[in-house]
mmCIF file of C-alpha atoms in Angstrom:
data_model
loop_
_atom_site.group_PDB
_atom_site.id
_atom_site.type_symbol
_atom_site.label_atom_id
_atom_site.label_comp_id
_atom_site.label_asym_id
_atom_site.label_seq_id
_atom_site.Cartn_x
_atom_site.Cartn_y
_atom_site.Cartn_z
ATOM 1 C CA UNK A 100 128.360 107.715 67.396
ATOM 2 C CA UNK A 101 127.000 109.800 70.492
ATOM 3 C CA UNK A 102 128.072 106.370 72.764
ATOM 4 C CA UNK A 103 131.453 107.348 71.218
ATOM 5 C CA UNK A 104 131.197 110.742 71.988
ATOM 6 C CA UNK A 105 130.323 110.166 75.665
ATOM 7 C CA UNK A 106 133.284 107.787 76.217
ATOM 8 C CA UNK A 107 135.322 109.946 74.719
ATOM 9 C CA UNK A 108 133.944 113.047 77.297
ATOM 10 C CA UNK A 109 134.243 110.723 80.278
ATOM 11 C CA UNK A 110 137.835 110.084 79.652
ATOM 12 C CA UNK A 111 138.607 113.705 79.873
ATOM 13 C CA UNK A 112 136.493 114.107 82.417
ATOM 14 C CA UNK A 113 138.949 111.713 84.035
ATOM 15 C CA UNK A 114 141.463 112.920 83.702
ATOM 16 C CA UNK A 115 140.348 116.203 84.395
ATOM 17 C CA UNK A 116 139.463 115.022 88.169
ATOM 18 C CA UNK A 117 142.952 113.297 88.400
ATOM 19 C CA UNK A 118 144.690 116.119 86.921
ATOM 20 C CA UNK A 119 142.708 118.291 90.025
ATOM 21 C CA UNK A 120 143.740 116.104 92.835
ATOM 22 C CA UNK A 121 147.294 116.795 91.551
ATOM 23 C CA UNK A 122 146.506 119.951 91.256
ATOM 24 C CA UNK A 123 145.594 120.213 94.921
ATOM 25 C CA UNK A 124 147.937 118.151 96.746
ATOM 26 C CA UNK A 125 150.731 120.541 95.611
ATOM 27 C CA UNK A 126 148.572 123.537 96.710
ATOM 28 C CA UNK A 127 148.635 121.777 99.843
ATOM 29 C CA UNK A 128 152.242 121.294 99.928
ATOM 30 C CA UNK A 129 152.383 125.105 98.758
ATOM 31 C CA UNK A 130 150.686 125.948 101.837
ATOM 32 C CA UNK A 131 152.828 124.344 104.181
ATOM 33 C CA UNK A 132 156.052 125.661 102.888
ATOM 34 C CA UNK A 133 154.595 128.868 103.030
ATOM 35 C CA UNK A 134 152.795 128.110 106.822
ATOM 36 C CA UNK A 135 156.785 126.799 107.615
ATOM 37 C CA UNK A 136 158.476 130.077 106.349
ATOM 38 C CA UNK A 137 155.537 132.415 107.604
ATOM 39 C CA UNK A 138 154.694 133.526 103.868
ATOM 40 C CA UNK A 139 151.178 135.250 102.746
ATOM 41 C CA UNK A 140 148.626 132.460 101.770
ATOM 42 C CA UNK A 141 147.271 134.747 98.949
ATOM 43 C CA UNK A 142 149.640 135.952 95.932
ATOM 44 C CA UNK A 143 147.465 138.190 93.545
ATOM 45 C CA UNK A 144 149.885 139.093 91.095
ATOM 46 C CA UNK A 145 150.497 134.996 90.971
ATOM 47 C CA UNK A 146 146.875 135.022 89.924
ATOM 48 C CA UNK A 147 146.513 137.353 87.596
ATOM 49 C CA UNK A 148 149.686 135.826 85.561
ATOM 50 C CA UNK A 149 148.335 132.748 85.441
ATOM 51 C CA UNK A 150 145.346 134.219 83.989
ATOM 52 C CA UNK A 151 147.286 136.252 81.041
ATOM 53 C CA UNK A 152 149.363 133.046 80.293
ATOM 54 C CA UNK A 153 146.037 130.773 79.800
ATOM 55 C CA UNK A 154 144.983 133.729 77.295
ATOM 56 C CA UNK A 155 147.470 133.180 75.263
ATOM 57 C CA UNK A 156 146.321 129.621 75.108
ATOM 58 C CA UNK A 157 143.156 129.487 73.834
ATOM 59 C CA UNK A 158 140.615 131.419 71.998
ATOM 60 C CA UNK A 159 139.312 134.778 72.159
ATOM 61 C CA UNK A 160 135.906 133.112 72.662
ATOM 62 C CA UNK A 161 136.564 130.480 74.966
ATOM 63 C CA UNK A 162 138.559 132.868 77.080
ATOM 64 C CA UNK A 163 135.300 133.674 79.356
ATOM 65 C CA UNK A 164 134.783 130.183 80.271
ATOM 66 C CA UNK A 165 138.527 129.989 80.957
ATOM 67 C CA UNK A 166 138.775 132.536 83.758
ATOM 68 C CA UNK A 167 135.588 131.262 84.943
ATOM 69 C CA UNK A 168 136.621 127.991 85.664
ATOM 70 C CA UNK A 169 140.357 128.676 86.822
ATOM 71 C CA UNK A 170 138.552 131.164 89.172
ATOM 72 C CA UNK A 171 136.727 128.664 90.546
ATOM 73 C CA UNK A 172 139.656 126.542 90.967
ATOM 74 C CA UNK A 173 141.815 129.388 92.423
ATOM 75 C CA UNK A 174 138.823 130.056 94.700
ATOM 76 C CA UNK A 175 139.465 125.809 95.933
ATOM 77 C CA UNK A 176 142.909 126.584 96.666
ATOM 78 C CA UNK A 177 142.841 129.050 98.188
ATOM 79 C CA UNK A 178 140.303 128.293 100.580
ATOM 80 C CA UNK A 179 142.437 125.177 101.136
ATOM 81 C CA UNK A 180 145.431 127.192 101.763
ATOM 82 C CA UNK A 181 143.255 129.135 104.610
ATOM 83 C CA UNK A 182 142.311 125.663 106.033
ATOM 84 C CA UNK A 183 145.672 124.767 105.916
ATOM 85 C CA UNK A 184 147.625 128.132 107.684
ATOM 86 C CA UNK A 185 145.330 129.375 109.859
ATOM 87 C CA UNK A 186 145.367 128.946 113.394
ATOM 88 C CA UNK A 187 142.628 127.208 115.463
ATOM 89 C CA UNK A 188 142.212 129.056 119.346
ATOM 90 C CA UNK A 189 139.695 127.834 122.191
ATOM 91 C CA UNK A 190 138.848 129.989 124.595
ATOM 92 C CA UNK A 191 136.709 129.973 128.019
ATOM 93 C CA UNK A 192 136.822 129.624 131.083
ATOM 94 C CA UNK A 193 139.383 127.685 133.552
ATOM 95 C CA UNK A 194 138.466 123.926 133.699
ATOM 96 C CA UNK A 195 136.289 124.241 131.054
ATOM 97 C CA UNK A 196 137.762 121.038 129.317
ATOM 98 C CA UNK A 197 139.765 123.458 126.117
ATOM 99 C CA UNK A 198 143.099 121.660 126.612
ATOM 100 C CA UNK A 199 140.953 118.157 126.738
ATOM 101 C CA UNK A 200 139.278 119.221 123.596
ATOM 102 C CA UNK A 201 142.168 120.741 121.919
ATOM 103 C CA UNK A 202 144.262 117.061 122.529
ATOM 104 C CA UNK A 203 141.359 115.599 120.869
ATOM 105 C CA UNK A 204 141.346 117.781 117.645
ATOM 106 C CA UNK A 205 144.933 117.279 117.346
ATOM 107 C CA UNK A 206 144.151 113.951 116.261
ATOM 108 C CA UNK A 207 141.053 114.154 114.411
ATOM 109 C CA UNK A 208 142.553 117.221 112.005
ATOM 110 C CA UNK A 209 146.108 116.296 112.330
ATOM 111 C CA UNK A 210 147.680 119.418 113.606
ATOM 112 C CA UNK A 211 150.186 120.236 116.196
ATOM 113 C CA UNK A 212 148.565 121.383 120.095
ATOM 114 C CA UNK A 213 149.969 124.258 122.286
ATOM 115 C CA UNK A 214 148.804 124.745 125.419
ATOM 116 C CA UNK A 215 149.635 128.590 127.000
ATOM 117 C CA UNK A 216 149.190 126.797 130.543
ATOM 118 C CA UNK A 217 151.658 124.460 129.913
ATOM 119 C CA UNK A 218 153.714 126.348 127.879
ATOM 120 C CA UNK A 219 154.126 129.133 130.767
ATOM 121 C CA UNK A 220 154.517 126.193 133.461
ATOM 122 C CA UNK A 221 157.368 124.598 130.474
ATOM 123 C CA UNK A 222 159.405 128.087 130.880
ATOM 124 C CA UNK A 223 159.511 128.921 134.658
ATOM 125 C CA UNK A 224 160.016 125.546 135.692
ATOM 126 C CA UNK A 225 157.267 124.589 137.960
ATOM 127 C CA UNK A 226 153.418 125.528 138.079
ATOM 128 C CA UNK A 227 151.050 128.361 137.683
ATOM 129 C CA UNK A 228 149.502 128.036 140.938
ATOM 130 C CA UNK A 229 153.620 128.306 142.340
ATOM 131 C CA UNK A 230 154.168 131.201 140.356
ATOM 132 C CA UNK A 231 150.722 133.464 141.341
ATOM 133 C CA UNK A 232 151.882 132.491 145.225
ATOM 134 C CA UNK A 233 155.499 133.965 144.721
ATOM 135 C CA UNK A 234 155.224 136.918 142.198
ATOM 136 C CA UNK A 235 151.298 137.539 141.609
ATOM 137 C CA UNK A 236 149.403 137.369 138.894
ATOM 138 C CA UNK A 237 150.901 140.414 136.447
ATOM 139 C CA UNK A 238 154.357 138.564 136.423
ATOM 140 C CA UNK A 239 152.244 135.594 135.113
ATOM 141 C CA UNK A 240 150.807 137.351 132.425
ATOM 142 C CA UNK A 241 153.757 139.250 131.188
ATOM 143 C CA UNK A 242 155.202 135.646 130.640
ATOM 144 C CA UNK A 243 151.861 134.489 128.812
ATOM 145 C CA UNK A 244 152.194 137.313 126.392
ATOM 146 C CA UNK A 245 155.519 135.455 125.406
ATOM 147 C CA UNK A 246 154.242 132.469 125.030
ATOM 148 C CA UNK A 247 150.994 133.631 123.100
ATOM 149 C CA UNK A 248 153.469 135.336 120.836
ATOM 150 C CA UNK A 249 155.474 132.306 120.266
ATOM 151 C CA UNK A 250 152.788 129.619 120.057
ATOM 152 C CA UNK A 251 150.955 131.801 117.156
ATOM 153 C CA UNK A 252 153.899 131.767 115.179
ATOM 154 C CA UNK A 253 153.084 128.340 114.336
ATOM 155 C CA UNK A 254 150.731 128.178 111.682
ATOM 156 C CA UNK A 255 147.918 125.703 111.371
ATOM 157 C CA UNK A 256 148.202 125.707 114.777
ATOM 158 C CA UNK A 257 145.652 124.540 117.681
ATOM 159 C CA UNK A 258 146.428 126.770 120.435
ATOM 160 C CA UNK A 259 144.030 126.051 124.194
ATOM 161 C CA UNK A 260 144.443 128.990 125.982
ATOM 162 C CA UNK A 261 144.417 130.138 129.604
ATOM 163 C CA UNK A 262 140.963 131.288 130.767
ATOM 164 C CA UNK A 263 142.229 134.323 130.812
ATOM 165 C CA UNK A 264 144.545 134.533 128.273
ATOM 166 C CA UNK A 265 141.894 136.918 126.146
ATOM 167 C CA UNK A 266 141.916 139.792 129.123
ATOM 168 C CA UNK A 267 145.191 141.400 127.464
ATOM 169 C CA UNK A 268 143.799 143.845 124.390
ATOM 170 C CA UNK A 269 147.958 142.817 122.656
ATOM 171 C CA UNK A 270 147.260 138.975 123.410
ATOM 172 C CA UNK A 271 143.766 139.109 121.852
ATOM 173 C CA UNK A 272 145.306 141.110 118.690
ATOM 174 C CA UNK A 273 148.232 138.652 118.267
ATOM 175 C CA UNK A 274 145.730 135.752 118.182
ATOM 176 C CA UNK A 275 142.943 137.416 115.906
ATOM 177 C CA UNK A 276 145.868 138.157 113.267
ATOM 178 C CA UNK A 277 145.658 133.990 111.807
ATOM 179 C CA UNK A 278 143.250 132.388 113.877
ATOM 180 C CA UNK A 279 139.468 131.116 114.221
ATOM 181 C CA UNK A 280 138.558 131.463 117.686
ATOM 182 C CA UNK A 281 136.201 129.027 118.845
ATOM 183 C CA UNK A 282 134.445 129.910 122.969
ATOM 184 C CA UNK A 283 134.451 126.755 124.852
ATOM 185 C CA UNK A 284 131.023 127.085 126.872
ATOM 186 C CA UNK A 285 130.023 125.222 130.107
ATOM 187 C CA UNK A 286 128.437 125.401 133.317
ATOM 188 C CA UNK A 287 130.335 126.690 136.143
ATOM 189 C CA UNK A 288 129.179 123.590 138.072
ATOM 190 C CA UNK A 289 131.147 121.192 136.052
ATOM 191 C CA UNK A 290 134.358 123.200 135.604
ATOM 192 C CA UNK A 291 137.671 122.001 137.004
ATOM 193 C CA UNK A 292 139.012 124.427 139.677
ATOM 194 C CA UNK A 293 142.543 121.839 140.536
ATOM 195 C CA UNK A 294 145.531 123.939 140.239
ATOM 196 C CA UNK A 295 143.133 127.345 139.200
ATOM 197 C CA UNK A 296 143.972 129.998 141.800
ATOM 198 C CA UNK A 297 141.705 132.645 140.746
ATOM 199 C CA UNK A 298 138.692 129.804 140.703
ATOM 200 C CA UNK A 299 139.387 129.265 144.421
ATOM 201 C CA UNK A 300 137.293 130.351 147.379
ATOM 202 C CA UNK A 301 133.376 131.080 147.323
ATOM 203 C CA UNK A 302 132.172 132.802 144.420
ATOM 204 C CA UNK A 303 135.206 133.248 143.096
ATOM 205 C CA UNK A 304 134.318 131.352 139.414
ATOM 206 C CA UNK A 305 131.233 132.986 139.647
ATOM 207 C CA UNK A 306 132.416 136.057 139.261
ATOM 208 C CA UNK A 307 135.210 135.339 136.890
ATOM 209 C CA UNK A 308 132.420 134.247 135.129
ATOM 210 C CA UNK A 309 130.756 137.363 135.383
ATOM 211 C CA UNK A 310 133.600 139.465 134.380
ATOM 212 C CA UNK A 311 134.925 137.458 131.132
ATOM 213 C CA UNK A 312 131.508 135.971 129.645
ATOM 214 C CA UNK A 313 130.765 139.667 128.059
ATOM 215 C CA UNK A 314 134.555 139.517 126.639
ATOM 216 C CA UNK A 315 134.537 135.699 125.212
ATOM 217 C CA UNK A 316 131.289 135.966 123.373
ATOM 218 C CA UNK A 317 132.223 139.228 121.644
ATOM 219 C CA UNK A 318 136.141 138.183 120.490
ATOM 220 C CA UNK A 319 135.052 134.522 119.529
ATOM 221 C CA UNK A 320 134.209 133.701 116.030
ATOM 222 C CA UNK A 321 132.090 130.298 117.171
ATOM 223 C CA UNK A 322 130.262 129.912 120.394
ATOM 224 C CA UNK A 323 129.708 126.224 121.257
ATOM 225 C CA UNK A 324 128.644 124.465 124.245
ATOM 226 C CA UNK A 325 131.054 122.347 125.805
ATOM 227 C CA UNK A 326 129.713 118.504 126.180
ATOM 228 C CA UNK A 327 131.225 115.941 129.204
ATOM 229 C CA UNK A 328 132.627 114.288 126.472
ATOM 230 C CA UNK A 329 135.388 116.551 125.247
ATOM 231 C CA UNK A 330 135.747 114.130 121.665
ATOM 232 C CA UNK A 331 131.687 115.004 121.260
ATOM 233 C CA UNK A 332 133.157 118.803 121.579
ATOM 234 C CA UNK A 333 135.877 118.424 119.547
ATOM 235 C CA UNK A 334 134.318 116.925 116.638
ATOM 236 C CA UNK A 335 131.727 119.916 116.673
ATOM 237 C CA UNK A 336 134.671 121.968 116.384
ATOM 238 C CA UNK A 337 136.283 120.403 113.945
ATOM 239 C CA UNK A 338 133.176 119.753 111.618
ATOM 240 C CA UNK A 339 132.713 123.651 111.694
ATOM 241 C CA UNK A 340 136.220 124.444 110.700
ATOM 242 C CA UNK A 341 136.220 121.840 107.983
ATOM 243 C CA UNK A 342 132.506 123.837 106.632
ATOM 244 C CA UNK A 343 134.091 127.293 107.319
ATOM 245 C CA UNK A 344 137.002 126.944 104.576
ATOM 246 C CA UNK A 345 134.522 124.707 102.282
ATOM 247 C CA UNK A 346 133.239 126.314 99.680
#
C-alpha cells in the first residue's frame, strides 16, 4: 500500500514540475511583452488577487501552506522577469576590451548589443576621432547623451559604453534606472589607444585613468578584472548575472 502511495505522490509530483515549466515559460513570455512595450516587471495588486482567488480554493487550514508556496513561486518569476528586463552596462576605460566582451555575451545570454561608440559614429556619419578634431569633445557628448537615452530604452539590453560615457551625472542616472553595471578592469599597458583621442600623447591614459578610476568603482555594481581573452571575461560576467537574479 505505501509503494502505492509513493507512485501515486510521484505522479503529482510530475506533474507538478511540468505544470511549473509551463508556468514559467509564459512568465518569460510575460516579460518580454512587457520589456517590448516598456511595462513595470512587478504588478502587486496582480499578486495579491491571485492570492484571494486561491483562498477561495482551498481550506481555511491549508491556506498557510498555500501562500507559502505561491510566494515562493511568485518570488521565481519574478526574479526571472528581472533577469529577463533589465539591462546589462560595461563600463571602463577606452580599449579596455567592453565592446569585445559585450559581442561575446551577446551570444552566450542571447541578448541584443549596443555599442554608444558606434552608435554615435552610426548618427554623424563618420568617426569619433573626426568628430573631437572638428567640433571638440562637448559636441560629442551632447550626442552620446542621445544615444545613451535611446540604447536604454531597450530592455534586456547589453549596452558597452564609451570610457567615458559615466562622466555625465544625467547619463549615469539614465543607465542606473534598469541596468547592472558591471566595471571592465585592466591594465593601462594592455589597453587599445587606435582611434581614442583623449588616450593619445604621453600620460595621457594615465591620467584618464587617474581621473575616472574613483568614478567607475563607486557607480559599478560588479568590479571584475578584464582577462586577454575577452570570452574568459565575458563568461565571468555572465555567470554573475545568471547568480544575481537566482534565487
Amino acid at each position: 500500500m505505501l509503494n502505492k502511495y509513493r507512485a501515486e505522490l510521484d505522479r503529482i509530483d510530475d506533474a507538478i514540475v511540468g505544470l511549473f515549466c509551463e508556468r514559467m515559460q509564459t512568465v518569460k513570455e510575460i516579460g518580454a511583452y512587457k520589456r517590448l512595450n516598456h511595462m513595470d516587471a512587478l504588478d502587486r495588486d496582480r499578486e495579491r488577487d491571485l492570492l484571494a482567488r486561491l483562498d477561495a480554493q482551498v481550506s481555511e487550514d491549508q491556506r498557510g501552506a498555500v501562500h507559502a508556496l505561491y510566494r515562493a513561486i511568485l518570488s521565481i518569476s519574478k526574479a526571472q522577469q528581472r533577469f529577463t528586463n533589465t539591462n546589462l552596462v560595461l563600463i571602463g576605460m577606452p580599449g579596455s576590451g567592453k565592446t569585445s566582451v559585450a559581442r561575446h555575451l551577446s551570444a552566450l545570454l542571447s541578448r541584443p548589443i549596443a555599442s554608444t561608440d558606434e552608435a554615435v559614429e552610426a548618427r554623424i556619419g563618420t568617426t569619433i576621432e573626426a568628430l573631437f578634431q572638428a567640433q571638440g569633445e562637448a559636441a560629442f557628448r551632447a550626442i552620446e547623451t542621445e544615444v545613451v537615452k535611446e540604447l536604454s530604452s531597450v530592455w534586456g539590453s547589453i549596452i558597452a559604453t564609451g570610457g567615458g560615457t559615466v562622466l555625465s551625472e544625467e547619463n549615469r542616472r539614465i543607465l542606473r534606472e534598469n541596468s547592472r553595471i558591471y566595471y571592465i578592469k585592466r591594465p593601462l599597458d594592455t589597453l587599445d589607444r587606435t582611434g581614442r583621442p583623449l588616450s593619445q600623447g604621453d600620460g595621457a591614459l594615465e591620467r584618464l585613468y587617474a581621473e575616472r578610476h574613483a568614478l567607475y568603482e563607486s557607480f559599478c555594481d560588479v568590479q571584475l578584472d578584464g582577462d586577454d581573452d575577452f570570452l574568459v571575461t565575458a563568461n565571468r560576467v555572465a555567470e554573475e548575472f545568471r547568480s544575481h537574479f537566482t534565487l
